[in-house]
Amino acid sequence: MYNPWPQVIWTLIGLLTASGLVGLVFGYPFLFMLFATLAYLAWHLKNLSRLEHWLRSPATSYEPPDGAGIWGEVFHRIYLMQQRNRARKRRLAAIISRFQESTSAMTDAMLVLRENNEIEWFNKAATRLMGMQPGKDTGQRIDNLIRNPRFAAYLLTGDYEDGLEMPSPIDEEMILFINIVPYGDTQRLLSARDITRVHLLEQTRRDFVANVSHELRTPLTVLNGYVETLRGEVDDEISPWRRSLD
């Protein structure tokens, strides 16, 4: 890697030597060396001003200003660093774009939450399942939009190992399964799945078991009564019916 500092040092030494020799001719070597040093300093200040103007200008994305010596190297290094940063940002933007495209196609609602529970981003399913409005709800606190005590308590616990079943904020008959996954330093990913059909099937199963239990209870009671009656009529312990009745 090119090191410009030896050139800078030799340039300064050469400038002071030349100005000192010229000053000897006129009898003021130190005065000429002072003027040369001030001129060299003014050149650095000019290039520093050009650097500050280039970094502050919106046109920083274009070619850097021309510079000689160490300043040319500084302009070039900063320009290369900016190009690398822009390339890194483009790759990151492409990754984020692909992530948003893939999550937008999901049937589950996906929301990215900041540390203070503000909504940073959500997909289309969040609008359909939870009523989130694009452009309006971004930046809002999710606990201000979903006013459910169980959801607020689940959000504040910080223990997201178990999910939460709750009605949708836009439809009481729609049941959502909420799950939160922390990631990064302070962000969290909230997902919501429509489990209304599963919930209805589970309710149907419970109703069926309850009905069957109720329907079987009466004949079993009658059968048990007959068995008890027959056991009372069989007095002989050696009777072959006794064991079966018991």
mmCIF file of C-alpha atoms in Angstrom, residues 9-232:
data_model
loop_
_atom_site.group_PDB
_atom_site.id
_atom_site.type_symbol
_atom_site.label_atom_id
_atom_site.label_comp_id
_atom_site.label_asym_id
_atom_site.label_seq_id
_atom_site.Cartn_x
_atom_site.Cartn_y
_atom_site.Cartn_z
ATOM 1 C CA ILE A 9 8.238 15.048 4.830
ATOM 2 C CA TRP A 10 10.751 15.369 2.000
ATOM 3 C CA THR A 11 8.619 18.034 0.338
ATOM 4 C CA LEU A 12 8.578 20.074 3.551
ATOM 5 C CA ILE A 13 12.327 19.626 4.015
ATOM 6 C CA GLY A 14 12.976 20.621 0.418
ATOM 7 C CA LEU A 15 10.707 23.671 0.696
ATOM 8 C CA LEU A 16 12.396 24.880 3.889
ATOM 9 C CA THR A 17 15.845 24.254 2.438
ATOM 10 C CA ALA A 18 15.078 26.103 -0.793
ATOM 11 C CA SER A 19 13.484 29.043 0.996
ATOM 12 C CA GLY A 20 16.380 29.193 3.434
ATOM 13 C CA LEU A 21 18.935 29.320 0.578
ATOM 14 C CA VAL A 22 16.976 32.024 -1.190
ATOM 15 C CA GLY A 23 16.736 33.904 2.087
ATOM 16 C CA LEU A 24 20.493 33.731 2.517
ATOM 17 C CA VAL A 25 20.881 35.607 -0.753
ATOM 18 C CA PHE A 26 18.710 38.443 0.562
ATOM 19 C CA GLY A 27 19.987 38.159 4.118
ATOM 20 C CA TYR A 28 16.726 36.949 5.671
ATOM 21 C CA PRO A 29 16.792 33.124 5.668
ATOM 22 C CA PHE A 30 14.450 32.599 8.607
ATOM 23 C CA LEU A 31 11.952 35.124 7.273
ATOM 24 C CA PHE A 32 11.832 33.330 3.902
ATOM 25 C CA MET A 33 11.478 29.981 5.673
ATOM 26 C CA LEU A 34 8.569 31.428 7.690
ATOM 27 C CA PHE A 35 6.862 32.663 4.491
ATOM 28 C CA ALA A 36 7.381 29.241 2.892
ATOM 29 C CA THR A 37 5.904 27.505 5.936
ATOM 30 C CA LEU A 38 2.900 29.833 5.919
ATOM 31 C CA ALA A 39 2.401 29.216 2.179
ATOM 32 C CA TYR A 40 2.598 25.460 2.762
ATOM 33 C CA LEU A 41 0.068 25.760 5.592
ATOM 34 C CA ALA A 42 -2.234 27.863 3.390
ATOM 35 C CA TRP A 43 -2.086 25.137 0.713
ATOM 36 C CA HIS A 44 -3.143 22.542 3.286
ATOM 37 C CA LEU A 45 -5.953 24.756 4.532
ATOM 38 C CA LYS A 46 -7.193 25.242 0.972
ATOM 39 C CA ASN A 47 -7.288 21.496 0.380
ATOM 40 C CA LEU A 48 -8.960 20.967 3.739
ATOM 41 C CA SER A 49 -11.626 23.470 2.723
ATOM 42 C CA ARG A 50 -12.116 21.623 -0.581
ATOM 43 C CA LEU A 51 -12.481 18.335 1.313
ATOM 44 C CA GLU A 52 -15.081 19.792 3.675
ATOM 45 C CA HIS A 53 -17.015 21.304 0.761
ATOM 46 C CA TRP A 54 -16.915 17.992 -1.150
ATOM 47 C CA LEU A 55 -18.173 15.972 1.818
ATOM 48 C CA ARG A 56 -20.941 18.462 2.522
ATOM 49 C CA SER A 57 -22.036 18.760 -1.096
ATOM 50 C CA PRO A 58 -24.881 16.542 -2.421
ATOM 51 C CA ALA A 59 -22.607 15.760 -5.361
ATOM 52 C CA THR A 60 -20.290 13.715 -3.145
ATOM 53 C CA SER A 61 -21.301 10.617 -5.082
ATOM 54 C CA TYR A 62 -19.374 11.874 -8.112
ATOM 55 C CA GLU A 63 -15.637 11.930 -8.693
ATOM 56 C CA PRO A 64 -13.513 13.479 -5.919
ATOM 57 C CA PRO A 65 -11.782 16.834 -6.477
ATOM 58 C CA ASP A 66 -8.308 16.849 -7.946
ATOM 59 C CA GLY A 67 -5.503 17.060 -5.453
ATOM 60 C CA ALA A 68 -1.720 16.837 -5.420
ATOM 61 C CA GLY A 69 0.482 15.026 -2.958
ATOM 62 C CA ILE A 70 -1.065 13.661 0.174
ATOM 63 C CA TRP A 71 -4.373 15.387 -0.522
ATOM 64 C CA GLY A 72 -4.822 13.486 -3.751
ATOM 65 C CA GLU A 73 -4.341 10.277 -1.771
ATOM 66 C CA VAL A 74 -6.816 11.438 0.908
ATOM 67 C CA PHE A 75 -9.457 12.310 -1.710
ATOM 68 C CA HIS A 76 -8.962 8.969 -3.424
ATOM 69 C CA ARG A 77 -9.132 6.920 -0.188
ATOM 70 C CA ILE A 78 -12.308 8.656 0.954
ATOM 71 C CA TYR A 79 -13.858 8.156 -2.473
ATOM 72 C CA LEU A 80 -13.067 4.412 -2.391
ATOM 73 C CA MET A 81 -14.505 4.141 1.122
ATOM 74 C CA GLN A 82 -17.692 5.867 -0.021
ATOM 75 C CA GLN A 83 -17.977 3.505 -2.978
ATOM 76 C CA ARG A 84 -17.630 0.487 -0.691
ATOM 77 C CA ASN A 85 -20.245 1.894 1.690
ATOM 78 C CA ARG A 86 -22.656 2.526 -1.185
ATOM 79 C CA ALA A 87 -22.131 -1.003 -2.483
ATOM 80 C CA ARG A 88 -22.771 -2.368 1.018
ATOM 81 C CA LYS A 89 -25.937 -0.289 1.309
ATOM 82 C CA ARG A 90 -27.153 -1.521 -2.078
ATOM 83 C CA ARG A 91 -26.615 -5.141 -1.002
ATOM 84 C CA LEU A 92 -28.384 -4.486 2.282
ATOM 85 C CA ALA A 93 -31.278 -2.766 0.488
ATOM 86 C CA ALA A 94 -31.553 -5.742 -1.870
ATOM 87 C CA ILE A 95 -31.671 -8.145 1.104
ATOM 88 C CA ILE A 96 -34.331 -6.039 2.828
ATOM 89 C CA SER A 97 -36.321 -5.842 -0.409
ATOM 90 C CA ARG A 98 -36.239 -9.626 -0.840
ATOM 91 C CA PHE A 99 -37.224 -10.075 2.819
ATOM 92 C CA GLN A 100 -40.172 -7.730 2.415
ATOM 93 C CA GLU A 101 -41.263 -9.421 -0.802
ATOM 94 C CA SER A 102 -41.135 -12.875 0.773
ATOM 95 C CA THR A 103 -42.958 -11.819 3.949
ATOM 96 C CA SER A 104 -45.555 -9.896 1.935
ATOM 97 C CA ALA A 105 -46.490 -13.159 0.230
ATOM 98 C CA MET A 106 -47.016 -14.927 3.571
ATOM 99 C CA THR A 107 -50.528 -15.598 4.841
ATOM 100 C CA ASP A 108 -49.425 -14.860 8.419
ATOM 101 C CA ALA A 109 -49.225 -11.288 9.649
ATOM 102 C CA MET A 110 -45.656 -10.128 10.252
ATOM 103 C CA LEU A 111 -44.731 -6.946 12.147
ATOM 104 C CA VAL A 112 -41.301 -5.583 13.084
ATOM 105 C CA LEU A 113 -41.345 -3.801 16.451
ATOM 106 C CA ARG A 114 -38.775 -1.397 17.854
ATOM 107 C CA GLU A 115 -37.648 -1.358 21.483
ATOM 108 C CA ASN A 116 -40.493 0.955 22.571
ATOM 109 C CA ASN A 117 -43.128 -1.226 20.827
ATOM 110 C CA GLU A 118 -43.362 1.109 17.834
ATOM 111 C CA ILE A 119 -44.225 -0.539 14.516
ATOM 112 C CA GLU A 120 -41.324 -0.280 12.086
ATOM 113 C CA TRP A 121 -42.777 -2.403 9.273
ATOM 114 C CA PHE A 122 -45.615 -4.855 8.561
ATOM 115 C CA ASN A 123 -46.759 -6.963 5.616
ATOM 116 C CA LYS A 124 -50.086 -7.093 3.776
ATOM 117 C CA ALA A 125 -51.439 -9.908 5.930
ATOM 118 C CA ALA A 126 -51.211 -7.614 8.975
ATOM 119 C CA THR A 127 -53.746 -5.352 7.277
ATOM 120 C CA ARG A 128 -56.083 -8.260 6.563
ATOM 121 C CA LEU A 129 -55.808 -9.973 9.968
ATOM 122 C CA MET A 130 -55.131 -7.086 12.352
ATOM 123 C CA GLY A 131 -56.375 -3.992 10.532
ATOM 124 C CA MET A 132 -52.995 -2.275 10.200
ATOM 125 C CA GLN A 133 -53.120 0.669 7.798
ATOM 126 C CA PRO A 134 -50.060 1.257 5.561
ATOM 127 C CA GLY A 135 -48.526 4.704 5.896
ATOM 128 C CA LYS A 136 -50.631 5.526 8.956
ATOM 129 C CA ASP A 137 -49.804 2.936 11.589
ATOM 130 C CA THR A 138 -46.058 2.808 10.897
ATOM 131 C CA GLY A 139 -44.331 4.453 13.848
ATOM 132 C CA GLN A 140 -47.332 3.961 16.132
ATOM 133 C CA ARG A 141 -47.143 1.919 19.338
ATOM 134 C CA ILE A 142 -48.799 -1.427 18.751
ATOM 135 C CA ASP A 143 -50.326 -1.496 22.248
ATOM 136 C CA ASN A 144 -52.159 1.715 21.344
ATOM 137 C CA LEU A 145 -53.631 0.069 18.255
ATOM 138 C CA ILE A 146 -54.466 -3.318 19.793
ATOM 139 C CA ARG A 147 -56.276 -2.560 23.038
ATOM 140 C CA ASN A 148 -56.473 -6.013 24.528
ATOM 141 C CA PRO A 149 -55.427 -6.458 28.204
ATOM 142 C CA ARG A 150 -54.103 -9.985 27.603
ATOM 143 C CA PHE A 151 -52.063 -8.806 24.627
ATOM 144 C CA ALA A 152 -50.672 -5.825 26.588
ATOM 145 C CA ALA A 153 -49.662 -8.135 29.443
ATOM 146 C CA TYR A 154 -48.053 -10.600 27.022
ATOM 147 C CA LEU A 155 -46.166 -7.758 25.337
ATOM 148 C CA LEU A 156 -44.776 -6.441 28.619
ATOM 149 C CA THR A 157 -43.741 -9.757 30.164
ATOM 150 C CA GLY A 158 -40.809 -10.279 27.838
ATOM 151 C CA ASP A 159 -41.341 -14.039 28.102
ATOM 152 C CA TYR A 160 -42.414 -15.036 24.603
ATOM 153 C CA GLU A 161 -41.729 -18.760 24.806
ATOM 154 C CA ASP A 162 -45.470 -19.493 24.770
ATOM 155 C CA GLY A 163 -47.747 -17.843 22.256
ATOM 156 C CA LEU A 164 -51.042 -16.066 22.879
ATOM 157 C CA GLU A 165 -54.508 -16.811 21.521
ATOM 158 C CA MET A 166 -56.743 -13.760 21.233
ATOM 159 C CA PRO A 167 -59.566 -12.368 19.088
ATOM 160 C CA SER A 168 -58.604 -10.226 16.116
ATOM 161 C CA PRO A 169 -58.907 -6.464 16.808
ATOM 162 C CA ILE A 170 -61.086 -6.139 13.687
ATOM 163 C CA ASP A 171 -63.234 -9.281 14.070
ATOM 164 C CA GLU A 172 -64.137 -10.849 17.411
ATOM 165 C CA GLU A 173 -65.003 -14.140 15.700
ATOM 166 C CA MET A 174 -61.497 -14.455 14.191
ATOM 167 C CA ILE A 175 -59.016 -16.098 16.562
ATOM 168 C CA LEU A 176 -55.334 -15.230 16.180
ATOM 169 C CA PHE A 177 -52.284 -16.987 17.545
ATOM 170 C CA ILE A 178 -49.692 -14.338 18.441
ATOM 171 C CA ASN A 179 -46.004 -15.146 18.713
ATOM 172 C CA ILE A 180 -43.086 -12.753 19.317
ATOM 173 C CA VAL A 181 -39.442 -13.516 18.528
ATOM 174 C CA PRO A 182 -36.698 -11.085 19.693
ATOM 175 C CA TYR A 183 -33.844 -10.498 17.252
ATOM 176 C CA GLY A 184 -30.986 -8.064 16.821
ATOM 177 C CA ASP A 185 -30.275 -5.756 19.749
ATOM 178 C CA THR A 186 -33.706 -4.324 20.524
ATOM 179 C CA GLN A 187 -36.058 -5.393 17.746
ATOM 180 C CA ARG A 188 -38.797 -8.044 17.825
ATOM 181 C CA LEU A 189 -40.706 -9.879 15.121
ATOM 182 C CA LEU A 190 -44.411 -10.365 15.837
ATOM 183 C CA SER A 191 -46.336 -12.964 13.857
ATOM 184 C CA ALA A 192 -50.092 -13.542 13.916
ATOM 185 C CA ARG A 193 -51.773 -16.625 12.423
ATOM 186 C CA ASP A 194 -55.468 -17.127 11.807
ATOM 187 C CA ILE A 195 -56.410 -20.267 13.781
ATOM 188 C CA THR A 196 -60.180 -19.733 13.646
ATOM 189 C CA ARG A 197 -60.796 -23.033 11.823
ATOM 190 C CA VAL A 198 -58.564 -24.967 14.224
ATOM 191 C CA HIS A 199 -60.282 -23.298 17.159
ATOM 192 C CA LEU A 200 -63.719 -24.221 15.782
ATOM 193 C CA LEU A 201 -62.631 -27.811 15.179
ATOM 194 C CA GLU A 202 -61.341 -28.061 18.743
ATOM 195 C CA GLN A 203 -64.593 -26.623 20.059
ATOM 196 C CA THR A 204 -66.550 -29.124 17.928
ATOM 197 C CA ARG A 205 -64.451 -31.977 19.314
ATOM 198 C CA ARG A 206 -65.077 -30.869 22.885
ATOM 199 C CA ASP A 207 -68.804 -30.547 22.220
ATOM 200 C CA PHE A 208 -68.865 -33.998 20.613
ATOM 201 C CA VAL A 209 -67.074 -35.627 23.554
ATOM 202 C CA ALA A 210 -69.403 -33.869 26.000
ATOM 203 C CA ASN A 211 -72.497 -34.983 24.054
ATOM 204 C CA VAL A 212 -71.279 -38.579 23.764
ATOM 205 C CA SER A 213 -70.466 -38.673 27.469
ATOM 206 C CA HIS A 214 -73.928 -37.363 28.243
ATOM 207 C CA GLU A 215 -75.639 -39.828 25.896
ATOM 208 C CA LEU A 216 -73.695 -42.780 27.341
ATOM 209 C CA ARG A 217 -74.261 -41.832 30.953
ATOM 210 C CA THR A 218 -77.995 -42.834 31.005
ATOM 211 C CA PRO A 219 -77.679 -46.353 29.492
ATOM 212 C CA LEU A 220 -74.614 -47.065 31.594
ATOM 213 C CA THR A 221 -76.548 -46.049 34.711
ATOM 214 C CA VAL A 222 -79.427 -48.326 33.742
ATOM 215 C CA LEU A 223 -77.038 -51.193 32.978
ATOM 216 C CA ASN A 224 -75.271 -50.691 36.293
ATOM 217 C CA GLY A 225 -78.628 -50.857 38.077
ATOM 218 C CA TYR A 226 -79.522 -54.148 36.437
ATOM 219 C CA VAL A 227 -76.127 -55.604 37.357
ATOM 220 C CA GLU A 228 -76.539 -54.542 40.971
ATOM 221 C CA THR A 229 -80.024 -56.099 41.010
ATOM 222 C CA LEU A 230 -78.780 -59.375 39.587
ATOM 223 C CA ARG A 231 -75.874 -59.475 42.040
ATOM 224 C CA GLY A 232 -78.330 -59.095 44.879
#
